[in-house]
Every structure is written in structure tokens, then in C-alpha cells.
Coordinates of C-alpha atoms in Angstrom, one line a residue:
M28 CA -17.7 -57.5 133.7
N29 CA -19.7 -54.4 133.0
V30 CA -22.1 -54.6 130.0
F31 CA -23.9 -51.9 128.0
A32 CA -26.4 -53.1 125.5
F33 CA -27.2 -49.9 123.7
D34 CA -29.4 -48.3 121.0
I35 CA -29.9 -44.8 119.6
E36 CA -32.9 -43.1 118.0
T37 CA -32.4 -40.3 115.6
V38 CA -34.2 -37.7 113.5
P39 CA -33.1 -35.7 110.5
D40 CA -30.5 -33.0 111.3
V41 CA -32.3 -30.0 109.8
A42 CA -29.7 -27.6 110.9
G43 CA -27.0 -29.6 109.1
G44 CA -29.3 -29.9 106.1
R45 CA -29.7 -26.1 105.9
R46 CA -25.9 -25.7 106.1
L47 CA -25.3 -28.3 103.3
H48 CA -28.2 -27.5 101.0
G49 CA -29.2 -23.9 101.6
L50 CA -32.6 -24.7 103.1
D51 CA -32.7 -21.5 105.1
G52 CA -36.2 -20.4 104.0
L53 CA -37.9 -23.6 105.2
D54 CA -39.2 -24.4 108.7
D55 CA -38.0 -27.6 110.4
H56 CA -40.7 -29.9 109.0
D57 CA -40.3 -28.7 105.4
A58 CA -36.5 -28.8 105.7
A59 CA -36.7 -32.4 106.9
E60 CA -39.0 -33.3 104.0
A61 CA -36.7 -31.6 101.5
L62 CA -33.7 -33.6 102.9
L63 CA -35.7 -36.9 102.6
A64 CA -36.9 -36.0 99.1
M65 CA -33.3 -35.3 97.9
R66 CA -32.2 -38.6 99.4
R67 CA -35.0 -40.5 97.7
E68 CA -34.0 -38.9 94.4
E69 CA -30.4 -39.9 94.9
T70 CA -30.8 -43.5 96.1
G71 CA -34.5 -44.5 95.9
S72 CA -34.6 -44.5 99.8
D73 CA -35.1 -41.7 102.3
F74 CA -32.6 -43.2 104.7
L75 CA -30.2 -40.2 105.2
R76 CA -26.5 -40.4 105.2
L77 CA -25.3 -41.1 108.7
P78 CA -23.8 -37.7 109.6
L79 CA -27.3 -36.2 109.0
H80 CA -28.9 -38.3 111.8
R81 CA -29.4 -36.2 114.9
V82 CA -29.4 -38.3 118.1
V83 CA -32.5 -37.7 120.3
V84 CA -32.1 -40.6 122.8
I85 CA -29.6 -43.2 123.8
S86 CA -30.9 -46.2 125.8
V87 CA -28.8 -48.7 127.7
A88 CA -29.5 -52.0 129.3
A89 CA -26.6 -52.2 131.8
L90 CA -25.1 -54.8 134.0
I91 CA -22.7 -52.9 136.3
G92 CA -21.1 -55.3 138.7
D93 CA -24.1 -57.5 139.8
R94 CA -26.7 -54.8 139.3
F95 CA -28.9 -54.7 136.2
T96 CA -30.7 -51.5 135.1
V97 CA -32.3 -49.9 132.1
F98 CA -31.9 -46.2 131.5
S99 CA -31.9 -43.6 128.8
L100 CA -29.9 -40.4 128.0
G101 CA -32.0 -37.6 126.6
E102 CA -35.2 -36.1 128.0
G103 CA -36.8 -34.5 125.0
G104 CA -35.1 -31.3 123.8
D105 CA -31.8 -32.1 125.6
D106 CA -28.7 -30.9 123.9
E107 CA -27.4 -33.6 121.6
A108 CA -23.7 -33.0 122.5
R109 CA -24.5 -33.5 126.2
L110 CA -26.2 -36.8 125.8
I111 CA -23.5 -38.2 123.5
D112 CA -20.9 -36.9 125.9
R113 CA -22.6 -38.7 128.8
F114 CA -22.6 -42.0 126.8
F115 CA -18.9 -41.8 126.1
D116 CA -18.3 -40.7 129.7
G117 CA -20.0 -43.9 130.8
I118 CA -17.6 -45.9 128.7
E119 CA -14.7 -44.0 130.2
R120 CA -15.9 -44.7 133.7
Y121 CA -17.1 -48.3 133.5
V122 CA -15.1 -49.6 130.4
P123 CA -18.1 -51.9 129.6
R124 CA -18.5 -54.6 127.0
L125 CA -20.8 -52.9 124.4
I126 CA -23.6 -55.0 122.9
S127 CA -25.6 -53.8 119.9
W128 CA -27.8 -54.9 117.0
N129 CA -26.3 -53.3 113.9
G130 CA -24.2 -51.0 116.1
S131 CA -21.3 -51.3 113.7
G132 CA -23.4 -50.3 110.7
F133 CA -25.4 -47.5 112.2
D134 CA -25.4 -46.5 115.9
L135 CA -21.6 -46.2 116.4
P136 CA -20.8 -44.5 113.1
V137 CA -23.6 -42.0 113.8
L138 CA -22.1 -41.3 117.3
H139 CA -18.7 -41.0 115.7
Y140 CA -19.8 -38.3 113.2
R141 CA -22.0 -36.4 115.7
A142 CA -19.2 -36.5 118.4
L143 CA -16.8 -35.2 115.8
M144 CA -19.1 -32.4 114.9
H145 CA -19.6 -31.4 118.5
G146 CA -15.9 -31.4 119.3
L147 CA -16.2 -34.1 122.0
S148 CA -13.5 -36.3 123.5
A149 CA -13.7 -40.1 124.1
P150 CA -10.1 -41.4 124.7
R151 CA -11.0 -44.7 126.3
Y152 CA -13.5 -45.6 123.6
W153 CA -10.9 -44.9 120.9
E154 CA -8.1 -46.7 122.7
T155 CA -6.4 -49.4 120.5
G156 CA -3.4 -50.2 122.6
A157 CA -1.1 -47.2 122.3
T158 CA -1.5 -46.3 126.0
D159 CA -3.3 -49.4 127.4
R160 CA -2.0 -52.8 126.2
D161 CA -5.3 -54.5 127.2
F162 CA -6.9 -52.8 124.2
R163 CA -4.3 -53.9 121.7
F164 CA -6.0 -57.2 121.0
N165 CA -9.5 -56.4 122.2
N166 CA -10.8 -52.9 121.5
Y167 CA -14.1 -51.3 120.6
H168 CA -13.3 -51.0 116.9
N169 CA -12.0 -54.3 115.6
R170 CA -14.9 -56.2 114.0
F171 CA -13.7 -59.5 115.4
H172 CA -13.0 -58.4 119.0
D173 CA -15.7 -58.7 121.6
R174 CA -15.3 -55.5 123.5
H175 CA -18.0 -54.4 121.2
T176 CA -20.2 -57.3 120.0
D177 CA -22.6 -56.4 117.1
L178 CA -24.9 -59.4 117.5
M179 CA -26.5 -58.9 114.1
D180 CA -23.1 -59.0 112.4
V181 CA -21.8 -61.9 114.4
L182 CA -24.9 -64.1 114.0
A183 CA -25.0 -63.4 110.3
G184 CA -21.4 -64.7 110.0
Y185 CA -20.3 -61.2 109.0
S186 CA -22.3 -61.6 105.8
G187 CA -24.7 -58.8 104.8
R188 CA -26.8 -61.3 102.9
A189 CA -27.5 -63.2 106.1
V190 CA -28.6 -60.4 108.4
A191 CA -32.0 -60.4 110.1
P192 CA -34.0 -57.7 111.9
L193 CA -33.9 -57.5 115.7
D194 CA -37.7 -57.7 116.0
Q195 CA -37.9 -61.0 114.1
V196 CA -35.0 -62.7 115.8
A197 CA -36.2 -61.6 119.3
T198 CA -39.8 -62.8 118.6
L199 CA -38.6 -66.1 117.3
C200 CA -36.7 -66.6 120.6
G201 CA -39.8 -65.9 122.7
L202 CA -38.8 -62.3 123.5
P203 CA -41.3 -59.4 123.1
G204 CA -39.7 -57.8 120.0
K205 CA -41.3 -54.5 118.9
L206 CA -44.3 -53.5 121.0
G207 CA -46.5 -51.3 118.8
M208 CA -43.9 -49.0 117.4
S209 CA -41.1 -49.1 114.8
G210 CA -38.2 -46.9 113.8
A211 CA -40.2 -45.4 111.0
D212 CA -42.4 -43.7 113.7
V213 CA -39.6 -42.0 115.6
R214 CA -39.5 -38.7 113.7
H215 CA -43.3 -38.2 113.8
Q216 CA -43.5 -39.1 117.5
I217 CA -40.7 -36.6 118.3
D218 CA -42.3 -33.9 116.1
A219 CA -45.6 -34.5 118.0
G220 CA -43.8 -34.0 121.3
H221 CA -44.2 -37.7 122.3
F222 CA -40.6 -38.2 123.5
A223 CA -41.5 -40.7 126.2
A224 CA -43.0 -43.0 123.6
V225 CA -39.7 -42.9 121.7
R226 CA -37.6 -43.5 124.9
D227 CA -39.8 -46.4 125.9
Y228 CA -39.5 -47.9 122.4
C229 CA -35.7 -47.6 122.6
E230 CA -35.6 -49.2 126.0
H231 CA -37.6 -52.2 124.7
D232 CA -35.0 -52.6 121.9
V233 CA -32.0 -52.6 124.3
L234 CA -33.8 -55.2 126.5
N235 CA -34.4 -57.4 123.5
T236 CA -30.7 -57.0 122.6
Y237 CA -29.4 -57.7 126.1
L238 CA -31.5 -60.9 126.4
L239 CA -30.4 -62.1 123.0
W240 CA -26.8 -61.6 124.1
L241 CA -27.5 -63.8 127.1
R242 CA -28.7 -66.5 124.7
F243 CA -25.6 -65.9 122.6
R244 CA -23.4 -66.4 125.6
R245 CA -25.2 -69.7 126.2
L246 CA -24.7 -70.6 122.6
R247 CA -20.9 -70.0 123.0
G248 CA -20.8 -72.0 126.2
E249 CA -20.1 -69.0 128.4
L250 CA -23.3 -69.7 130.3
D251 CA -25.0 -73.0 131.0
E252 CA -28.8 -73.3 131.4
T253 CA -28.7 -72.6 135.1
D254 CA -26.5 -69.5 134.6
H255 CA -28.7 -68.2 131.7
D256 CA -31.8 -68.6 133.8
R257 CA -30.2 -66.8 136.7
E258 CA -29.3 -63.9 134.5
C259 CA -32.8 -63.7 133.1
A260 CA -34.2 -63.8 136.6
R261 CA -31.9 -60.8 137.4
V262 CA -33.5 -58.9 134.5
R263 CA -37.0 -59.8 135.5
E264 CA -36.4 -58.7 139.1
A265 CA -35.0 -55.4 138.0
L266 CA -37.9 -54.6 135.7
T267 CA -40.4 -55.6 138.3
E268 CA -38.8 -53.3 140.9
A269 CA -38.6 -50.4 138.4
D270 CA -42.4 -50.4 138.4
K271 CA -42.8 -48.6 135.1
P272 CA -45.6 -49.3 132.7
H273 CA -43.5 -49.8 129.6
L274 CA -41.2 -52.2 131.4
Q275 CA -44.2 -54.1 132.8
Q276 CA -45.5 -54.3 129.2
F277 CA -42.2 -55.9 128.2
L278 CA -42.4 -58.4 131.1
N279 CA -46.0 -59.3 130.2
A280 CA -44.9 -60.0 126.6
W281 CA -41.8 -62.0 127.5
T282 CA -42.5 -65.7 127.1
G283 CA -39.1 -67.2 126.4

């Protein structure tokens, strides 16, 4: 079984905002501020509609065969179409089980809209059984299938009133949770040219998500205690061997 626990980070799509709202006379910063102000006036929140989120990084905690690794797509300034295309190409190649935290409510719909805008193709991801019967009763889009497991949705019993933030659930389970940064910081970090900080933050999120998924598998009886501990040891070993400061930071904070 191949597994991709994934997460995306986004910033306002100022080019799209100019196209929709005629913001041609504004620089990128002022155009973004105008978009956020219009959204606050409309809804009371500056959380933009999903098509106006430009993807700047996609991080994945991956189990491919028996090898665990963490990687990111996007290197600061990379073409958005290219990094989204590479993500869907990974699905085409490895046909992984996707694991997310609110992936059904945010990450995947954003990727859908942005891929549509860029004219990309992702036939395996969109397969629902027409050409591959294995996808008829287990595909990436049915809420109750597990080819994509949105842990936030599942653990909340598919009730919006019962959802909880990744940071809180991870921390309660003895995992690191957020380590000095939040989603609200992403735009300002990108504007300041601190792409690596955003990438590291996103990789921490996918590690929390992957480790919660291991606990969920134990909860479901797919892993016993020995199996769970073995899989956690696999992650610890991979992070140690990677020898990267932000992964060592995660290891140092991991108590559960």
C-alpha cells in the first residue's frame, strides 16, 4: 500500500483578483489587500473563495512500498501549474491512499479549481470505475470511501459541529502539532521571501497527519500496538537519516 499524507499552502491569487475585480492599477500587495477587504465586507472573514487560493507548496509524507519519506513540491517562485501537475502525476504513478486533514473541505477543492484553470489532466485521480472497476466502489471522491481519508471529517463523524483543528488533536496525542507558525503567517512569510519556513511548516503538518493516521489505523484494528510502534519507528528512522533541522525539531518535540 502506497500512502500520501498531503497538505497545501496558498496565498491570494492576485492575478485572478485583477481579472475578476479590475485591480490592474494595484501592485501585488495592494491587490491582495483589496481582495481580502472585499471578502471581509462580503462575509466578515478574509478567507477567500477557494478558486482564488494560489498554491505555493504541496508537502507529502509518503509511504511507498516499505520506504517512508517527506518531501515538498514547490521551491519558491515555481510555476503553480507545474507543482500541481507533479502532485497528480504522483497519484497517476503510485495510486496511493490519500490522507488529509480537511482535505475534502479545502486542499482538494483548491487543487481541482487550480488544475482546471491551468488545463491539467489527472485521469487516475478522477477515475470512478468507468475504465477501472477497482475504483467503482473505492475512489478518491466518495466521502465514505478510504482511497482518500479526510481524518478531520471521519473523526468528527462527518459532522461540521464536531470538527477539531489538527494542531489541537495532534498535541493531545503527544505529537508536536504546530511548531512556531500557523496558516495565518503563510502569506507574510512568502511575501518576505521566506519560502523555506513555509515549506518546513507544511512538512510538519503532513507528519502530524500521517502519525494521526497510524493511530487511526490502530483505532480501527488495522494495526495492533506492535505494528503501530513499528510504523512509528520507521518514521523516526527516516527523519533521523534525513538530517534536516526542521525534521530534527519535529523529532525533539515528538513525545507520544
